[in-house]
Short mmCIF file of C-alpha atoms in Angstrom, two decimals:
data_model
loop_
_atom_site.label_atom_id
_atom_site.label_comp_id
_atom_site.label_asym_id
_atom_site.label_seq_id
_atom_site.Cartn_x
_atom_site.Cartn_y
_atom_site.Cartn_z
CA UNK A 17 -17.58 0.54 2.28
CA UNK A 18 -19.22 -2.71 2.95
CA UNK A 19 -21.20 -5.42 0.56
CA UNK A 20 -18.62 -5.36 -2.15
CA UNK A 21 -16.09 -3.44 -4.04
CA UNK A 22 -16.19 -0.96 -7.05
CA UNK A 23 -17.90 -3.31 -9.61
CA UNK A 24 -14.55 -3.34 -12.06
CA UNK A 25 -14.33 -6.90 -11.66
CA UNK A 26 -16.82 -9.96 -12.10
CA UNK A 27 -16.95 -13.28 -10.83
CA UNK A 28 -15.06 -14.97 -12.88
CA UNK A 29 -12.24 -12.44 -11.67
CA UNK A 30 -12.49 -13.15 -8.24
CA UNK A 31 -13.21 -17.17 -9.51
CA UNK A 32 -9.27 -16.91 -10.60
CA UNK A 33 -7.68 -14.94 -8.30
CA UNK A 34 -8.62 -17.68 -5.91
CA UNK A 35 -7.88 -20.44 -8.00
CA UNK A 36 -4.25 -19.18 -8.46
CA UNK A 37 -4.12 -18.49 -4.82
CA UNK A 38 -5.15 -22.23 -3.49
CA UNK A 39 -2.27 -23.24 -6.21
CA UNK A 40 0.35 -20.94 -5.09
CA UNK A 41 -0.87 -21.72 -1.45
CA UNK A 42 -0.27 -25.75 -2.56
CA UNK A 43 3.18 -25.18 -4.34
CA UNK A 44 4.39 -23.39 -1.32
CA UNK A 45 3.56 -26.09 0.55
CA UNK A 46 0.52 -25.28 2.51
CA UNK A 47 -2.47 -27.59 3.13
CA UNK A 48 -4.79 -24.64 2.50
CA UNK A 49 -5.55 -20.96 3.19
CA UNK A 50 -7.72 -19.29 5.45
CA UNK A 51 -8.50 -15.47 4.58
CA UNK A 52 -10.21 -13.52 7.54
CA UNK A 53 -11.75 -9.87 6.69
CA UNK A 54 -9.48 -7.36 5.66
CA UNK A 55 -7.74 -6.46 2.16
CA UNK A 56 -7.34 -10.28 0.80
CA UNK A 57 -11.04 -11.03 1.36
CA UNK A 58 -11.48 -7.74 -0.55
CA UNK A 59 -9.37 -8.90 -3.40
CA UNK A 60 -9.92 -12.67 -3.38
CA UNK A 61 -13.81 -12.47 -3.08
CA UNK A 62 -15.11 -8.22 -3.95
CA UNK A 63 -16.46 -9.15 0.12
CA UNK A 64 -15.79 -6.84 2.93
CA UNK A 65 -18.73 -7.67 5.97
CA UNK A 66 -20.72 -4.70 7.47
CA UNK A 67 -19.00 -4.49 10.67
CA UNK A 68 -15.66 -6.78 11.89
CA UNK A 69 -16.94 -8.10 14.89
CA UNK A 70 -15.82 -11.61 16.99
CA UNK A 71 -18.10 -13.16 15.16
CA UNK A 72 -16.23 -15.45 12.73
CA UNK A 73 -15.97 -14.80 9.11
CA UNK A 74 -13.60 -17.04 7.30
CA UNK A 75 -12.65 -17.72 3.47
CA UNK A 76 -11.51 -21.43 3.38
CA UNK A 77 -9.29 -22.18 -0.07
CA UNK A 78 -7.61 -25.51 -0.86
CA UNK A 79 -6.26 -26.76 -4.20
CA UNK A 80 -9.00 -28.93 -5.69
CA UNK A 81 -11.42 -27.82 -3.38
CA UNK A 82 -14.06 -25.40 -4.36
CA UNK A 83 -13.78 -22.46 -1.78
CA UNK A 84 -16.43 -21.79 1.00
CA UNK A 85 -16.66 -18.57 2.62
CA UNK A 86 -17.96 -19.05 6.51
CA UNK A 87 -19.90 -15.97 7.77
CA UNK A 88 -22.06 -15.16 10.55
CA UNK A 89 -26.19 -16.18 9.74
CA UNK A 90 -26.76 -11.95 10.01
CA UNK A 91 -24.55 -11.22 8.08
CA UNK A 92 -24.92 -13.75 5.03
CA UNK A 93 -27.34 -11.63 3.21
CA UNK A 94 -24.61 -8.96 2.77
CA UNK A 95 -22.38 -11.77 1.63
CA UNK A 96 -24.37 -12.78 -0.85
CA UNK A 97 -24.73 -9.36 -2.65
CA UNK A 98 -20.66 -9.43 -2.85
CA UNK A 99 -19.51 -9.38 -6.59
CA UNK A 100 -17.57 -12.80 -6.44
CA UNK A 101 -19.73 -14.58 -4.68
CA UNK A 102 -21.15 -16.67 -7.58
CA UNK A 103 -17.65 -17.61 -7.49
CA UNK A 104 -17.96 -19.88 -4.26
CA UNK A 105 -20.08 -21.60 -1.81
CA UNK A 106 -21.71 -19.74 0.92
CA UNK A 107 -21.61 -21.05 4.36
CA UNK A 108 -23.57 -19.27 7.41
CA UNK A 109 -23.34 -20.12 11.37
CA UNK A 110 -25.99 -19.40 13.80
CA UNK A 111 -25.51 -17.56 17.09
CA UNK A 112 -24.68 -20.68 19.59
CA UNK A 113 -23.25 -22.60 17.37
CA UNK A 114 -19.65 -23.61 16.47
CA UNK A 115 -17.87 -21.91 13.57
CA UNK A 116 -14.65 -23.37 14.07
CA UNK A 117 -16.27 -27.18 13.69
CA UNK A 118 -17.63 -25.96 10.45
CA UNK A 119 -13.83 -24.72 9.26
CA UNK A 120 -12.67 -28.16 10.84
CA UNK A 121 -15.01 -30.12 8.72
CA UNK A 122 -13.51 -28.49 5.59
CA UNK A 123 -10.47 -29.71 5.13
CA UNK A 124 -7.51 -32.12 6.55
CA UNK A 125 -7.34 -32.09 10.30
CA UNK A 126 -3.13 -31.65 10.10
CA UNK A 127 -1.08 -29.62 7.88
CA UNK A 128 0.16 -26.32 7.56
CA UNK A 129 -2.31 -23.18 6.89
CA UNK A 130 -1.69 -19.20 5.57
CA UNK A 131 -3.65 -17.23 7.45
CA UNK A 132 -4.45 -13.60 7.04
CA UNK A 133 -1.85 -11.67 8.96
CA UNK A 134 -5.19 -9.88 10.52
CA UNK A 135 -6.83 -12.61 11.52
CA UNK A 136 -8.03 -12.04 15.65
CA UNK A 137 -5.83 -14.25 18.07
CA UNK A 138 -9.57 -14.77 19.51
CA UNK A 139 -10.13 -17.14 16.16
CA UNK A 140 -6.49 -18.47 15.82
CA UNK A 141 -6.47 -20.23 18.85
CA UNK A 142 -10.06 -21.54 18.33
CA UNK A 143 -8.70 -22.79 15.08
CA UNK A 144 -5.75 -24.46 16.66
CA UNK A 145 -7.43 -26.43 19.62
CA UNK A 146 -10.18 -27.58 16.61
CA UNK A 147 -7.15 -28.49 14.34
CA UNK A 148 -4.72 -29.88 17.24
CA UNK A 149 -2.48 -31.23 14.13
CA UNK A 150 -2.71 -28.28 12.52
CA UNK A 151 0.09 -24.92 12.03
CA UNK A 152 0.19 -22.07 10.77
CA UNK A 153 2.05 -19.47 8.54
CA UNK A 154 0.96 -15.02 8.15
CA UNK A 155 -0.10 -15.06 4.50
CA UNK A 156 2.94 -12.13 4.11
CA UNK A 157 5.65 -15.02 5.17
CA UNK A 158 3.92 -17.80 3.32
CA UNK A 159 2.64 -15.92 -0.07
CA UNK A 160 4.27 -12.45 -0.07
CA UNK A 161 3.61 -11.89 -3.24
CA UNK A 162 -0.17 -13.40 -3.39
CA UNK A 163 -1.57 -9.45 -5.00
CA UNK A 164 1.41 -8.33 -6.20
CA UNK A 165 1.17 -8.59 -9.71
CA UNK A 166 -1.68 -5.98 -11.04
CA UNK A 167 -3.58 -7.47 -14.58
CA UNK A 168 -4.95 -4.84 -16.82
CA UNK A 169 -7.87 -3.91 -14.88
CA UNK A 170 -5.77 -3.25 -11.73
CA UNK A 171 -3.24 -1.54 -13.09
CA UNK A 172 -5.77 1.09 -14.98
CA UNK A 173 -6.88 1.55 -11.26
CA UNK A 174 -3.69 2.41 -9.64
CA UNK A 175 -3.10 5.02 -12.54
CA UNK A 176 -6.63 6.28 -12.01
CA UNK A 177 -5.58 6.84 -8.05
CA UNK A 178 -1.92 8.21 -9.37
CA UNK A 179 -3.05 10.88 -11.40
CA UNK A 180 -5.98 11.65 -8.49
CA UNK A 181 -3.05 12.31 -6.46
CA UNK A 182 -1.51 14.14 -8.64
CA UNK A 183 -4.40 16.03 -9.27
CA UNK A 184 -4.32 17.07 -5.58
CA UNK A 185 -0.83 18.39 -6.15
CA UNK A 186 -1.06 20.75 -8.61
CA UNK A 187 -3.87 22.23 -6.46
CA UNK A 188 -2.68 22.34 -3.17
CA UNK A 189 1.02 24.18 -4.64
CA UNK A 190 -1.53 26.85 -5.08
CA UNK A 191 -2.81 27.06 -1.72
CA UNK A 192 -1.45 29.52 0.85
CA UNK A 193 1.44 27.76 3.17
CA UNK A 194 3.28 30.48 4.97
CA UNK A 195 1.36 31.55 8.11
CA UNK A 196 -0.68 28.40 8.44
CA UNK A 197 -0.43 25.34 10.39
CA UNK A 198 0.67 22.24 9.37
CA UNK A 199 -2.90 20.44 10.29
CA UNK A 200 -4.51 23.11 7.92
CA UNK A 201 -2.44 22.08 4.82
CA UNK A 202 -3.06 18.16 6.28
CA UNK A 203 -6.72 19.17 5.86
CA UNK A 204 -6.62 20.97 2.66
CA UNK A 205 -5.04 17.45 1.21
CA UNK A 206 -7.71 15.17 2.77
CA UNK A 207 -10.03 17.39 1.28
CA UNK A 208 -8.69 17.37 -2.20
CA UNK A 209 -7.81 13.90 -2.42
CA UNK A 210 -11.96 12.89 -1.67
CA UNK A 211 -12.55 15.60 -4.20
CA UNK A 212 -10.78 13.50 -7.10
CA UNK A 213 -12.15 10.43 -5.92
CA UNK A 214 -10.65 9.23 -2.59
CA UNK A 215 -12.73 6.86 -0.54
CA UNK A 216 -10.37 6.97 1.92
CA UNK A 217 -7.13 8.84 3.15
CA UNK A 218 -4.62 6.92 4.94
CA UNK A 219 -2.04 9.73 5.32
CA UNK A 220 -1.26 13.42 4.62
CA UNK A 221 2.06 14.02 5.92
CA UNK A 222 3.05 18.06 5.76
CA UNK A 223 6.43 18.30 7.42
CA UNK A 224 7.89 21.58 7.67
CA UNK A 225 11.41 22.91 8.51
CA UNK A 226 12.96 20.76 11.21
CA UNK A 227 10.02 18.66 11.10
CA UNK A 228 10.55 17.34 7.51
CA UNK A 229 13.80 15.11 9.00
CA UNK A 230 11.36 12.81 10.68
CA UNK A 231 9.67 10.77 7.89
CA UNK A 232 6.52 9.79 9.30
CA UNK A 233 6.35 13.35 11.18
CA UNK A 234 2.07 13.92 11.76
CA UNK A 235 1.09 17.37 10.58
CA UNK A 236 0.45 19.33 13.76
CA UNK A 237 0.54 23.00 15.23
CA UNK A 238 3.77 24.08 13.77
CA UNK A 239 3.48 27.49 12.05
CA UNK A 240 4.51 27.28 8.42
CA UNK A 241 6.99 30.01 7.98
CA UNK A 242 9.14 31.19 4.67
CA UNK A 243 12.18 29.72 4.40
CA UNK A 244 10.70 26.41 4.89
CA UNK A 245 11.18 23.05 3.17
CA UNK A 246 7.99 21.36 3.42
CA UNK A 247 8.07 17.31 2.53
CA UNK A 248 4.47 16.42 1.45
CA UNK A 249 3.66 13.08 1.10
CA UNK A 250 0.00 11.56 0.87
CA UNK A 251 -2.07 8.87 -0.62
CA UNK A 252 -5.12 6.43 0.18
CA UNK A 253 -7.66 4.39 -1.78
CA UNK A 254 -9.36 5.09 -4.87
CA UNK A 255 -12.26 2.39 -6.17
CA UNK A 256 -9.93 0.15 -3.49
CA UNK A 257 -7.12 1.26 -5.41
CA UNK A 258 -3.76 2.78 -3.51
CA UNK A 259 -2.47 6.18 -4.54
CA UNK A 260 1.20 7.79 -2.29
CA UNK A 261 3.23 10.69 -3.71
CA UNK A 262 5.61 12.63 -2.32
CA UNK A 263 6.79 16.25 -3.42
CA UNK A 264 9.28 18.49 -1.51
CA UNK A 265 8.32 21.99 -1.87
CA UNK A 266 9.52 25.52 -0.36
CA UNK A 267 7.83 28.85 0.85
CA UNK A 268 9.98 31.10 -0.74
CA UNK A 269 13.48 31.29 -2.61
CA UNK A 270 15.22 28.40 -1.03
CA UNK A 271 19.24 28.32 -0.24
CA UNK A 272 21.82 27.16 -2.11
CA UNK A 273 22.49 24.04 0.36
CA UNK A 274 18.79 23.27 0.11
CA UNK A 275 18.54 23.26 -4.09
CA UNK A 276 21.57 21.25 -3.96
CA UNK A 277 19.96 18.59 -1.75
CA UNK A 278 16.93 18.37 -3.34
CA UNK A 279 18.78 17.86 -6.55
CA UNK A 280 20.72 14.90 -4.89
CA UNK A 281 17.23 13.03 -4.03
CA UNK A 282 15.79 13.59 -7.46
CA UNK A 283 18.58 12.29 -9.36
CA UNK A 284 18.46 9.10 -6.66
CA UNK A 285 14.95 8.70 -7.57
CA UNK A 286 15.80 9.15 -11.10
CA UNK A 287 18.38 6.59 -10.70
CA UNK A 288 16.08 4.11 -8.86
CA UNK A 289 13.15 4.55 -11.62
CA UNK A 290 15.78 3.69 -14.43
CA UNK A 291 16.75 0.20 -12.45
CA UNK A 292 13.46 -0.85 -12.83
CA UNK A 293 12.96 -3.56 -15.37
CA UNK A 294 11.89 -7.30 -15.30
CA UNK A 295 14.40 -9.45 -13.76
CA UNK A 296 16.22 -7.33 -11.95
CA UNK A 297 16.27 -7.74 -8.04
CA UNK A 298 14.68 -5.47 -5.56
CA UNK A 299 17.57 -4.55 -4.42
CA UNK A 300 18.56 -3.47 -7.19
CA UNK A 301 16.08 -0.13 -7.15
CA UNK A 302 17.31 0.65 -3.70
CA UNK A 303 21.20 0.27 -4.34
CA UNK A 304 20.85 2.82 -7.24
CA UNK A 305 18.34 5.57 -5.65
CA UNK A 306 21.11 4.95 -2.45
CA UNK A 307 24.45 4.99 -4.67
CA UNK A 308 23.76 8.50 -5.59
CA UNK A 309 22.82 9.61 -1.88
CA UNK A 310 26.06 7.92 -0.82
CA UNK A 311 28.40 9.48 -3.44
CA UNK A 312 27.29 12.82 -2.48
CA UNK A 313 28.46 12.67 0.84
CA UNK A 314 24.77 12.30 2.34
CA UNK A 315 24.22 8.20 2.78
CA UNK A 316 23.52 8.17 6.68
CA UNK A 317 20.90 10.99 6.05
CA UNK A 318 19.18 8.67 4.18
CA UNK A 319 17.74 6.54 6.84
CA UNK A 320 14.83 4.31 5.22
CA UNK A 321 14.28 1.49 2.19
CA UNK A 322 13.78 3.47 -1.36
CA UNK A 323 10.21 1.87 -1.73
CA UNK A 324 7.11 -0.63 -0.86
CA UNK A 325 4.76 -2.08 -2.82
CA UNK A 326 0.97 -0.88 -3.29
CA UNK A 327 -1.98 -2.42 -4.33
CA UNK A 328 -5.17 -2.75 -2.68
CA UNK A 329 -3.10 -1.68 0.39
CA UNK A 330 -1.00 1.85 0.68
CA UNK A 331 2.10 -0.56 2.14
CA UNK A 332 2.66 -4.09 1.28
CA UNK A 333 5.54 -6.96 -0.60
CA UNK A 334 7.33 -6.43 -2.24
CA UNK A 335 9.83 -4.07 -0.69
CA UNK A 336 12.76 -2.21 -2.25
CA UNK A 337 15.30 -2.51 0.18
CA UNK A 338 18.73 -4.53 0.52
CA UNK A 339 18.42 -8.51 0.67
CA UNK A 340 15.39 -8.51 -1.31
CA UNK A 341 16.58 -10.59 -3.91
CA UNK A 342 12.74 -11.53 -5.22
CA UNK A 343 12.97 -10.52 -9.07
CA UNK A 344 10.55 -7.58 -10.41
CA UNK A 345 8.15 -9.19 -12.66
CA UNK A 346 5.59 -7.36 -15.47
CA UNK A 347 2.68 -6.37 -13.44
CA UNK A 348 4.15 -5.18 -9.99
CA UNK A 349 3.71 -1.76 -8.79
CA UNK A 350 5.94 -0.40 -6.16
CA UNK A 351 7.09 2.96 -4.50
CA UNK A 352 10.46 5.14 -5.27
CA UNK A 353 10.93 7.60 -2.92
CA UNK A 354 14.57 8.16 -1.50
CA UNK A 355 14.73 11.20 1.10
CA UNK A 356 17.85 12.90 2.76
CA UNK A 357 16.88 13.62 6.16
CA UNK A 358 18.77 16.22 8.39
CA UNK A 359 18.35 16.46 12.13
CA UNK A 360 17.21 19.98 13.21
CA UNK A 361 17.42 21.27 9.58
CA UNK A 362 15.15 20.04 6.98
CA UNK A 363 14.23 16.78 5.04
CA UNK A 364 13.62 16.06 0.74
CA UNK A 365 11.68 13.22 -0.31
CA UNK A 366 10.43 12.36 -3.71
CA UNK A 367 8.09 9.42 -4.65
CA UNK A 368 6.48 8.25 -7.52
CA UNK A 369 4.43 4.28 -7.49
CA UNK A 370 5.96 2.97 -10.71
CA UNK A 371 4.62 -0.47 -12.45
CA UNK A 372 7.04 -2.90 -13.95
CA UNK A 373 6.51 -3.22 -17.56
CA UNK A 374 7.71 -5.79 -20.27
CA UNK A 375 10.62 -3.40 -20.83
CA UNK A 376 11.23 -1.44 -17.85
CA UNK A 377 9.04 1.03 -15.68
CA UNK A 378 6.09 3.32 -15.96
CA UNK A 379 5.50 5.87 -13.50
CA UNK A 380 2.00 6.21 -11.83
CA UNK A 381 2.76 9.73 -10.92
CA UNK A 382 3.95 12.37 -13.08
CA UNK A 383 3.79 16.21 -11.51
CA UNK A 384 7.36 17.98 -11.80
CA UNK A 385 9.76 16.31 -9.25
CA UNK A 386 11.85 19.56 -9.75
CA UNK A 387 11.70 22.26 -6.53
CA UNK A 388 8.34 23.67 -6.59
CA UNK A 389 7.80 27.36 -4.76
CA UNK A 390 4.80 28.08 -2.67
CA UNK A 391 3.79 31.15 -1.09
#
């Protein structure tokens, strides 16, 4: 996707999301932020360039400063066409020339800077000797939670991506899993997931038998085979939008051991979906979804944080796991997914994204978390 994003939002939209940015940026401190290409261009200006090159491309923000966005002479056209770029001014830099003089003359030659957390080395340093006063802070440590709070228009996106995937669910339960490799199913769910509106597929995880105790196992040449557990998990972006679900299903009757351990992760993710509500901690999700694991005898099984928040990445802040004390606010949207992972055996993993409302949670995904039988 280059030129700009789904056109959901106007300039005006990108005007304040980098307005409250340069403030946040100022109350935490920071002399200013500097936004390289990658997903908070995307959601600060609707920009993503045509190629990412060494060629600089920079977003320059300051409180009481209107922002400039630095990009290559070639590629200004393109920036031009980007939906918020009525929003700011337009800067472009000729081949032989020096960018980072241009980003110098911006703003103060000292103080400390957030900078994208993708931002090339190749630039940083470039920066640095052009700013010799200046520091600098990953945009995650300094503003973790710059996108984390959805408005309206955001938040009908992630839904739209939620029920997409969940749309690729009830379809691929009806697909044929026994006698078929892994990669096959992997394939059936990239397929599917384009098909309701995927612009890209960041992961479609189909661990079977043994394999489903490794939670980021890549779908390979293992025969499917009845009497497997099979933990599915997949997601990307939709109109820029993240979708990730995860369903536990098995090919055939499953044992008695195996009901009674996926019951154990659905009433943690239960129990992590009802701590959700404004004010509480992070924490707070994870130490429920993990209470139940732990009372039933199964808490070293369960070997990663209950969730991650989503947005117009598949992974980013905030993060439900212990010491997160950052509170949930109205607006957030955020993975549950508690697994019990046994070595050898078989793994369970459920996952909804759920949204914090003014009350509590909403769940982004909504297919049966109960024990679903494939063939």
């Amino acid at each position: 996707m280059t030129g700009s994003t789904a056109a959901t939002f106007t300039a005006d939209d990108y005007r304040a999301r980098m307005e409250r940015a340069a403030r946040a940026a100022a109350e935490a401190g920071l002399a200013g932020l500097l936004v390289a290409p990658g997903p908070d261009l995307v959601w600060l200006t609707g920009y993503t360039p045509p190629a990412v090159t060494e060629r600089l491309t920079l977003l320059v923000l300051a409180a009481g400063q209107d922002p400039v966005l630095v990009v290559p002479a070639l590629e200004a056209p393109d920036a031009h066409r980007a939906a918020g770029a009525a929003a700011l001014t337009l800067r472009d830099w000729t081949d032989g020339k020096d960018p980072y003089a241009a980003i110098a003359a911006l703003h103060e030659a000292s103080g400390r800077f957030g900078i994208s957390d993708n931002a090339w080395a190749l630039h940083l340093l470039a920066l640095q000797q052009a700013l010799p006063g200046s520091s600098y802070a990953s945009l995650t440590e300094a503003l973790p939670m710059l996108r984390a709070v959805k408005d309206t228009a955001e938040l009908d996106l992630m839904a739209a991506a939620g029920a997409a995937a969940d749309a690729t669910f009830e379809e691929i339960r009806n697909v044929p899993f026994a006698g078929r490799r892994e990669a096959e199913v992997a394939a059936d769910l990239d397929r599917l997931l384009r098909g309701h509106g995927h612009e890209q597929v960041d992961f479609t995880i189909v661990a079977s038998g043994p394999n489903g105790a490794n939670p980021h196992h890549e779908a390979g040449e293992r025969v499917i085979a009845r009497g497997d557990m099979i933990v599915l998990d997949f997601g990307g972006l939709r109109d820029g939008y993240g979708s990730d679900t995860s369903r536990t299903v098995h090919v055939g009757e499953p044992t008695d051991e195996e009901r009674r351990v996926h019951d154990i992760v659905r009433e943690a993710q239960e129990a992590g979906f009802r701590a959700v509500r404004p004010g509480a901690a992070c924490q707070d999700v994870d130490r429920a979804a993990r209470r139940v694991i732990a009372d039933a005898g199964y808490g070293e099984y369960f070997i990663h944080r209950t969730g991650h928040g989503i947005g117009v990445t598949t992974h980013e802040p905030p993060y439900m796991i212990e010491g997160e004390e950052r509170p949930l606010v109205p607006g957030m949207c955020f993975s549950v997914e508690p697994g019990i992972y046994l070595p050898g055996r078989f793994g369970v993993r459920i996952e909804d994204i759920v949204t914090v409302t003014e009350d509590g949670g909403r769940r982004l995904n909504t297919t049966t978390r109960e024990l679903v039988i494939v063939e």
